[in-house]
Tab-separated table of C-alpha atoms in Angstrom:
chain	number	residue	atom	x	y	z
A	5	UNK	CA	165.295	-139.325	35.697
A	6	UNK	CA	162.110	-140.184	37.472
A	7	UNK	CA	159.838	-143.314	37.630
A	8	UNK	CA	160.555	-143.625	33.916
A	9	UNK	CA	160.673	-140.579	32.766
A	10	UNK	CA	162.698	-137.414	32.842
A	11	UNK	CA	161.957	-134.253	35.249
A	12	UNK	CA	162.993	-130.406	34.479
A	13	UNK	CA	165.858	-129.664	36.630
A	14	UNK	CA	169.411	-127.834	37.202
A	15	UNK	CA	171.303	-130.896	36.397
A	16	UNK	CA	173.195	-131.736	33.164
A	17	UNK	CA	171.479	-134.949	31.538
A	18	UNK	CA	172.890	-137.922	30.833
A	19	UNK	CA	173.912	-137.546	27.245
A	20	UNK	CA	171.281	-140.238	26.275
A	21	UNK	CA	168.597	-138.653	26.982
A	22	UNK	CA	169.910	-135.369	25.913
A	23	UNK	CA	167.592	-134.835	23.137
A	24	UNK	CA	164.308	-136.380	25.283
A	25	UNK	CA	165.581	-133.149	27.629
A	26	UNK	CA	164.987	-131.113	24.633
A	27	UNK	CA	162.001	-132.553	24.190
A	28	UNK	CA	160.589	-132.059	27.715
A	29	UNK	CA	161.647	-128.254	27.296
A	30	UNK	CA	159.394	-127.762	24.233
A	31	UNK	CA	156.686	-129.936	26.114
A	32	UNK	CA	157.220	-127.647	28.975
A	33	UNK	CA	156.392	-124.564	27.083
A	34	UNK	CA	153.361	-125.703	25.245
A	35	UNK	CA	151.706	-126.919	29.077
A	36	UNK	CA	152.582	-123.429	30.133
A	37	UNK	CA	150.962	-121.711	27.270
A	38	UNK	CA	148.276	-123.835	28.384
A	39	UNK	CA	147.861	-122.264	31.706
A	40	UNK	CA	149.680	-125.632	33.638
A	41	UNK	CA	152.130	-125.327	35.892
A	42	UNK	CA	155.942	-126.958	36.300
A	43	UNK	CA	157.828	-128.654	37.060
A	44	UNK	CA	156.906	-131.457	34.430
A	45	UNK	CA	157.879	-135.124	33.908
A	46	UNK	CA	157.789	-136.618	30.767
A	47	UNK	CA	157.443	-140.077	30.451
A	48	UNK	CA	157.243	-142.122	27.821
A	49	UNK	CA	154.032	-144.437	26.535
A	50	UNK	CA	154.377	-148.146	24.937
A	51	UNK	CA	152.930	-148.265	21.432
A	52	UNK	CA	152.841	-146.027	18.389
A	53	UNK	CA	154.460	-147.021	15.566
A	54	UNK	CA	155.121	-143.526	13.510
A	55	UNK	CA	154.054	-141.171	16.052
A	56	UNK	CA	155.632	-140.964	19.536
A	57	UNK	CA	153.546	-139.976	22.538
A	58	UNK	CA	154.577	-138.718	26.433
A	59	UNK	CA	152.178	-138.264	29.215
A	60	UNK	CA	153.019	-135.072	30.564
A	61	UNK	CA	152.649	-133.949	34.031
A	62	UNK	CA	153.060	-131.166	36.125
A	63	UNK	CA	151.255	-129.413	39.308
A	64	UNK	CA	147.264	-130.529	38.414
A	65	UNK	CA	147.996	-131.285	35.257
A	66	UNK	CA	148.197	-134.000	32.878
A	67	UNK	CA	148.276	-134.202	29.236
A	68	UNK	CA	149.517	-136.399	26.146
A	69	UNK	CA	152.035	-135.239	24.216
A	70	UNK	CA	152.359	-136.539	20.612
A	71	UNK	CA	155.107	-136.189	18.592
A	72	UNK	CA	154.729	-136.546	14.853
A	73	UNK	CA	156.576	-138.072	12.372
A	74	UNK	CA	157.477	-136.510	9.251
A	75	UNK	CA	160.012	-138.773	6.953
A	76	UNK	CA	161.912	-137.645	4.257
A	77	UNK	CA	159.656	-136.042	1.145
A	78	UNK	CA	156.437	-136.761	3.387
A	79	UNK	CA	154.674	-133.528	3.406
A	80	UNK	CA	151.123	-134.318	5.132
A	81	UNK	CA	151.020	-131.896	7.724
A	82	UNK	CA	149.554	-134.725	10.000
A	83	UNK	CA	149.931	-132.610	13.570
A	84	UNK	CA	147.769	-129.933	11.827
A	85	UNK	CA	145.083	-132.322	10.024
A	86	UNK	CA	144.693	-134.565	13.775
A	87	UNK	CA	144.976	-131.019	16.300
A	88	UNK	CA	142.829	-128.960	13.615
A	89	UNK	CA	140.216	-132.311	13.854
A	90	UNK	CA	140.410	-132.064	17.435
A	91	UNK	CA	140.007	-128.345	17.631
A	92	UNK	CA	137.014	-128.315	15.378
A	93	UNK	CA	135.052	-131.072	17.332
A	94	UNK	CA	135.753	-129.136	20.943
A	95	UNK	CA	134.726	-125.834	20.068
A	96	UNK	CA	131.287	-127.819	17.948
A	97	UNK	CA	130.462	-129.229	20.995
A	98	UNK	CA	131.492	-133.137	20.438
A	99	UNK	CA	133.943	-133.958	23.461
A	100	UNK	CA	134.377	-137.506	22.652
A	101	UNK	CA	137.666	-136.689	21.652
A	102	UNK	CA	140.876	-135.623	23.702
A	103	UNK	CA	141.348	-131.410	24.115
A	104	UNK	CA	143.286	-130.310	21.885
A	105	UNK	CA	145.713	-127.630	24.345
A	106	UNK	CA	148.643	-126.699	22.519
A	107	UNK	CA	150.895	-127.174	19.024
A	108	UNK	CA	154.429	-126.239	18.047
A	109	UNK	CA	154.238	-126.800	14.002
A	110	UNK	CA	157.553	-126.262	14.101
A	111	UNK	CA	158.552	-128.980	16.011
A	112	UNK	CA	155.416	-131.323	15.353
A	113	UNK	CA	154.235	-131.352	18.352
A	114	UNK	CA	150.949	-131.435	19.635
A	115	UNK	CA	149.504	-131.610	23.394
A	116	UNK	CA	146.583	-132.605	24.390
A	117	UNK	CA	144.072	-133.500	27.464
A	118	UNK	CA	145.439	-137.305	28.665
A	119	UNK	CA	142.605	-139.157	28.874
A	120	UNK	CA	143.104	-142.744	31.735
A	121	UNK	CA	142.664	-145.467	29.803
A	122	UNK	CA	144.441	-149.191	29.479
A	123	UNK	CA	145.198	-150.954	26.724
A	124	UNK	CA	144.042	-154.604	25.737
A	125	UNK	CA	145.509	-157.774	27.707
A	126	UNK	CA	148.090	-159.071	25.229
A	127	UNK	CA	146.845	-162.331	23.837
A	128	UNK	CA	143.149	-161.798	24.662
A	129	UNK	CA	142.321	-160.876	20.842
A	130	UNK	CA	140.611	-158.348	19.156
A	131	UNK	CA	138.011	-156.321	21.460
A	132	UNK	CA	134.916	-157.372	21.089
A	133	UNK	CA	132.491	-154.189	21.085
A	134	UNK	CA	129.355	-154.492	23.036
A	135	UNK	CA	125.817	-152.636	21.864
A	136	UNK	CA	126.732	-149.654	24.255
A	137	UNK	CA	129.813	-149.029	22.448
A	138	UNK	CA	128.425	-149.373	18.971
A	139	UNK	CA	125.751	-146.732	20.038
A	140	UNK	CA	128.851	-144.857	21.004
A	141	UNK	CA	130.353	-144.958	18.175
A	142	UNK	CA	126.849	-144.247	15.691
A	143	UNK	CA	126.231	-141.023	18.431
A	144	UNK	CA	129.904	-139.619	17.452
A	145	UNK	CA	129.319	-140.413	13.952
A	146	UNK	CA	126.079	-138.311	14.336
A	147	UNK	CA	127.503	-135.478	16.157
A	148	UNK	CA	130.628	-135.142	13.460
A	149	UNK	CA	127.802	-134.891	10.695
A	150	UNK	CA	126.018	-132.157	12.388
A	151	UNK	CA	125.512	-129.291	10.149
A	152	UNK	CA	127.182	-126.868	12.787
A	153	UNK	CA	130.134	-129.551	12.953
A	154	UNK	CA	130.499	-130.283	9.258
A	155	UNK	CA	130.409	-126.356	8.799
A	156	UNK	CA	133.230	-125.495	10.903
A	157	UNK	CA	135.539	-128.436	9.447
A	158	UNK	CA	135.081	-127.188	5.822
A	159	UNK	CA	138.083	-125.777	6.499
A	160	UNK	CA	139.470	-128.617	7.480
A	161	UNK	CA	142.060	-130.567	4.903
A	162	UNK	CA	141.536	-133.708	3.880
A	163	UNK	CA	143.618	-136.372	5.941
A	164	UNK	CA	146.009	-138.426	4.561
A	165	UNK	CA	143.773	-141.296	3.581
A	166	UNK	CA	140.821	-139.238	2.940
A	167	UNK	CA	138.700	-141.334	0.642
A	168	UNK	CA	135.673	-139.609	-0.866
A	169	UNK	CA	133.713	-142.471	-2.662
A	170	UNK	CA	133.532	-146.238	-2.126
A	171	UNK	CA	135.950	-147.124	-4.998
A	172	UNK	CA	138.404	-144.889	-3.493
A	173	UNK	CA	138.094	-146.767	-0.447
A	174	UNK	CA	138.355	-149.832	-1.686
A	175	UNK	CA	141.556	-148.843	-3.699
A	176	UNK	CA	142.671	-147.713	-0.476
A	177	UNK	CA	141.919	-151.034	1.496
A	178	UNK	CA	143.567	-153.097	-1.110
A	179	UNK	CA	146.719	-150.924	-1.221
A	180	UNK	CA	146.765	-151.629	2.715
A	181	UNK	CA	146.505	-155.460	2.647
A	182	UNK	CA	149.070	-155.678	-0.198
A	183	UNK	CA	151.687	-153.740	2.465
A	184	UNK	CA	150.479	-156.035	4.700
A	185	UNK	CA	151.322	-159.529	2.827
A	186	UNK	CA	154.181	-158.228	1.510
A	187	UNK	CA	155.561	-157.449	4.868
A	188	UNK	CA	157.897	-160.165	6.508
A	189	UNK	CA	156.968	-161.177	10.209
A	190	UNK	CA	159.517	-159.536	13.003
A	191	UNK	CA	158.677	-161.415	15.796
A	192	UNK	CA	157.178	-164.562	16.873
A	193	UNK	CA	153.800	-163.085	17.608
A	194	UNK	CA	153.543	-161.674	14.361
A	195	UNK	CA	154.523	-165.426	12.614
């Protein structure tokens, strides 16, 4: 184990993090059908709340691996629907979005380009976009809606929450906030 995370080697793991071991194998494999190079550490990211995610690094390389959960009767194929998104955009031209590099369905897991980044300052509230980042976020819009883009994802499924007209949406919303009341609070900062 290494600065958080674990590192491929010769030695037998500590039986805890026997199946994160496992784990860096397959992560391992996909970075080296990738073209990266070993050896790897995998160390875990804060946050997430069905999915888990690694950053993943080796010799020049760094990527995010993403993990993704599947519970009992769920069938969205939710590694295919986000990697197939991701693939889709890339090869259209819209990079606003991390590489898509490798998947193991089998598994459900995907790897992708790790983009640096930090998160908010706890307490310091919502983010609070600024005009450059709402132009951001209209020139994505605009580039997904392409007719080159929106050809190429017509194969695409729907995502999970796919809503296709405003009521829809709405139903959708108001499903949402009803999980949300009904939940119970967890921790101060949620009460």
């Amino acid at each position: 184990m290494e600065a958080g995370g674990l590192m491929a080697s010769s030695r037998k793991p500590d039986p805890g993090v026997a199946l994160k071991v496992g784990l860096l194998d397959a992560a391992a494999a996909l970075a080296e059908s990738a073209g990266a190079k070993g050896p790897f550490l995998l160390t875990p990211l804060p946050g997430g709340t069905n999915n888990q995610v690694y950053r993943l690094d080796g010799t020049r390389f760094s990527g995010l691996l993403k993990a993704y959960y599947a519970g009992p009767g769920d069938r969205r194929d939710r590694l295919g629907v986000e990697f197939g998104f991701c693939r889709v955009a890339w090869s259209s031209g819209v990079k606003a979005v991390p590489r898509p590099l490798a998947m193991d369905p089998r598994r459900r897991l995907g790897l992708y380009e790790f983009i640096e980044g930090r998160p908010p300052r706890p307490g310091s509230g919502p983010p609070r976009p600024a005009q450059a980042d709402l132009g951001q976020a209209l020139r994505f819009l605009l580039a997904l809606n392409a007719p080159r883009v929106r050809r190429a994802a017509g194969a695409l499924p729907p995502a999970s929450d796919a809503c296709f007209s405003l009521a829809r949406h709405l139903d959708c919303v108001d499903r949402r906030l009803s999980a949300l009341s009904a939940a119970r609070a967890s921790s101060a900062v949620e009460k």
